[in-house]
mmCIF file of C-alpha atoms in Angstrom:
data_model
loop_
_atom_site.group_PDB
_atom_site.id
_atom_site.type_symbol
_atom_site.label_atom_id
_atom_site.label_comp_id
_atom_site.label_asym_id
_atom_site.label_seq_id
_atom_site.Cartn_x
_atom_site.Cartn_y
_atom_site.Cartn_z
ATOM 1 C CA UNK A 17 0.000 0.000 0.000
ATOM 2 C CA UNK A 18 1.042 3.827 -0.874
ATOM 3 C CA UNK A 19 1.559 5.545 2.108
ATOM 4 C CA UNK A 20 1.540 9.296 1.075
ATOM 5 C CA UNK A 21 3.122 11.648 3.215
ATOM 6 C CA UNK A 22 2.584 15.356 3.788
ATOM 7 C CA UNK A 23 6.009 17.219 2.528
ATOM 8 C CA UNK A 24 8.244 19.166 4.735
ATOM 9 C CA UNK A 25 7.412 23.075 4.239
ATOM 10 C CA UNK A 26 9.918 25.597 5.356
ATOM 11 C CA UNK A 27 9.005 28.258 7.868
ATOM 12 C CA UNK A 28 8.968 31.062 4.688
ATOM 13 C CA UNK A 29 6.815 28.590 2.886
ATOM 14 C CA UNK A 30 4.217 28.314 6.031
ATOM 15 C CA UNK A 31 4.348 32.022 6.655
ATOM 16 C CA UNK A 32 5.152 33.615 3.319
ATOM 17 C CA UNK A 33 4.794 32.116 0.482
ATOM 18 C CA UNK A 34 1.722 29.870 1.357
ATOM 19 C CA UNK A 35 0.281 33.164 2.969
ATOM 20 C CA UNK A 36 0.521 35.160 -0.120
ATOM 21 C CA UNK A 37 -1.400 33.246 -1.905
ATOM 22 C CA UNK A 38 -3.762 33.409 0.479
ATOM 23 C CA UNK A 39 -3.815 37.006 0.484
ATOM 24 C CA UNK A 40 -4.204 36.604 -3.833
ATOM 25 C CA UNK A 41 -7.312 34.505 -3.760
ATOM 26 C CA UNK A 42 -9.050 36.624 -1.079
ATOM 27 C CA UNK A 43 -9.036 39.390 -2.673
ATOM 28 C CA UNK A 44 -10.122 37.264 -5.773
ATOM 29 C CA UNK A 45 -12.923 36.174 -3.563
ATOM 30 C CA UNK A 46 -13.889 39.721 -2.465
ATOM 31 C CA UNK A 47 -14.275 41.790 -5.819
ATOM 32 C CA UNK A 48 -17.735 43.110 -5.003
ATOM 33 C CA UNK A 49 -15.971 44.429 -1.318
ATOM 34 C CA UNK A 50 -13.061 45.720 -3.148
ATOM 35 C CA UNK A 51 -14.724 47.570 -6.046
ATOM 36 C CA UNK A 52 -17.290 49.247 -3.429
ATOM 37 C CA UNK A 53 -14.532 50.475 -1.351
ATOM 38 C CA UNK A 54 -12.883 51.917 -4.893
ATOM 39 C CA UNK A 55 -15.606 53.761 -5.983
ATOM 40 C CA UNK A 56 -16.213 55.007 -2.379
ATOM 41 C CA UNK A 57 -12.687 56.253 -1.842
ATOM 42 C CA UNK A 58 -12.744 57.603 -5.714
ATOM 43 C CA UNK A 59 -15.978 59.416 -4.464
ATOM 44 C CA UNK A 60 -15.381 61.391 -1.682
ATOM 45 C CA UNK A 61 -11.702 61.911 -1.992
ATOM 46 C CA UNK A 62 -9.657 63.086 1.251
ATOM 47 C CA UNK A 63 -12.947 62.394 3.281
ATOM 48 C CA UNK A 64 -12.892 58.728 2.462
ATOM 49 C CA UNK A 65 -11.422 57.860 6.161
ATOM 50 C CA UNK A 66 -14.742 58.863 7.525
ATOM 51 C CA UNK A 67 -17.197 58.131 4.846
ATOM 52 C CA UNK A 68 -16.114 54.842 3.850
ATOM 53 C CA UNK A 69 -15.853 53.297 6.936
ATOM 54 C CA UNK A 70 -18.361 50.947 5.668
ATOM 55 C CA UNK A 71 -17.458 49.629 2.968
ATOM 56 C CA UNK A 72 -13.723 49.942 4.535
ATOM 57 C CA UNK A 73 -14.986 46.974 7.309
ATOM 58 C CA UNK A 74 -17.145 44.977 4.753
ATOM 59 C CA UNK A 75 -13.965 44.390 2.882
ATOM 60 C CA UNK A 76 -11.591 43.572 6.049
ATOM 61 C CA UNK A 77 -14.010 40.848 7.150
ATOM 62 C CA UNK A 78 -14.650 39.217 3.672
ATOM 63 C CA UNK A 79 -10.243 39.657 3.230
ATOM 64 C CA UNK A 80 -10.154 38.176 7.085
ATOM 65 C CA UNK A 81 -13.024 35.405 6.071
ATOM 66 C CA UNK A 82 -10.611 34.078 3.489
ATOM 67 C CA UNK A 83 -7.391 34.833 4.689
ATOM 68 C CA UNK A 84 -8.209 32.689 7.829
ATOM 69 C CA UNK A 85 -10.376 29.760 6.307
ATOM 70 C CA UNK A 86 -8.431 26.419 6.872
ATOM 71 C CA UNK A 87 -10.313 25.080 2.954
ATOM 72 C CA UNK A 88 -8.368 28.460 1.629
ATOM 73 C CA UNK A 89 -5.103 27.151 3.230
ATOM 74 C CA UNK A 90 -5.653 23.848 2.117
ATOM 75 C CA UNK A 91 -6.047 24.956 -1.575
ATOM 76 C CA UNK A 92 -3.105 27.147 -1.492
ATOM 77 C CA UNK A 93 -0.662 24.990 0.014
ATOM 78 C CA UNK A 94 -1.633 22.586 -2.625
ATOM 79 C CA UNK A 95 -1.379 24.929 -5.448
ATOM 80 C CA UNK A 96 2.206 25.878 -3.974
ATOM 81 C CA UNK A 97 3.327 22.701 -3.791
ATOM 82 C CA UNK A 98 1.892 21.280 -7.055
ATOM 83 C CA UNK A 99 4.266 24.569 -8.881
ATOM 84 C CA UNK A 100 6.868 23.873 -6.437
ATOM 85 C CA UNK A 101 6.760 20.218 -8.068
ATOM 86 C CA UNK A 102 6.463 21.814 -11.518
ATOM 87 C CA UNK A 103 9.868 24.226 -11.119
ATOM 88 C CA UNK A 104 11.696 21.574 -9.681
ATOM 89 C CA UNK A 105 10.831 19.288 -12.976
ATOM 90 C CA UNK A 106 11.443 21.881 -15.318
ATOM 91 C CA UNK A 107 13.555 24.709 -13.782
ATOM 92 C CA UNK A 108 10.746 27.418 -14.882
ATOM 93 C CA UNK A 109 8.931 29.138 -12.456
ATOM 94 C CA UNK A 110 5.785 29.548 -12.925
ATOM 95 C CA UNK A 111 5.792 33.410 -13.753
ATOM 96 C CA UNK A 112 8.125 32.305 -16.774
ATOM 97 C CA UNK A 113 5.945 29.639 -17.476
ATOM 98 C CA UNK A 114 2.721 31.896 -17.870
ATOM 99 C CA UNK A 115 4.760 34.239 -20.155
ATOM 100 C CA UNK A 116 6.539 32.052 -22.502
ATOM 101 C CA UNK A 117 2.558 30.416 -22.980
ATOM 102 C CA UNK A 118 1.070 34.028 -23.586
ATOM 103 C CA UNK A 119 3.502 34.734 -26.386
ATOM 104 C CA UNK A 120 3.248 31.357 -27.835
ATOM 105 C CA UNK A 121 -0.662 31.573 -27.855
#
């Protein structure tokens, strides 16, 4: 029997690089929070500190929802390691990877 075992992560993969892309699909996740808070900022200018205090917390706690959610962390770790897999096979990061397919498309 296969006996799959969870991969050693470094401490700046745990709490940097895994986190980042955390932070990434949050804010992927929270568009509607994020474009409200825009056009409220674009809107009232200097006085956004005070006006947009609403929209200001409505996008914290959908960024905090997701940048806390153990699925999230999950998903991310495995999309790290899955293109941590990938460079190590091929040498390309990912980045690289992306922009050699744009320009052959």
């Amino acid at each position: 029997a296969f006996l799959y075992t969870e991969p050693h992560l470094r401490h700046v993969e745990l709490d940097v690089l895994i986190p980042k892309k955390m932070r990434e699909k949050a804010r992927e996740r929270c568009t509607e929070q994020v474009e409200a808070f825009t056009h409220c900022c674009k809107e009232t200018g200097l006085l956004m500190v005070f006006k947009c205090r609403e929209e200001n917390t409505a996008l914290k706690e959908c960024l905090i929802k997701h940048f806390t959610d153990p699925e999230v962390f999950e998903m991310c770790k495995k999309e790290y390691l899955q293109e941590k897999e990938e460079f190590q096979r091929t040498g390309i990061r990912l980045k690289k990877r992306k922009e050699m397919l744009s320009k052959s498309t």
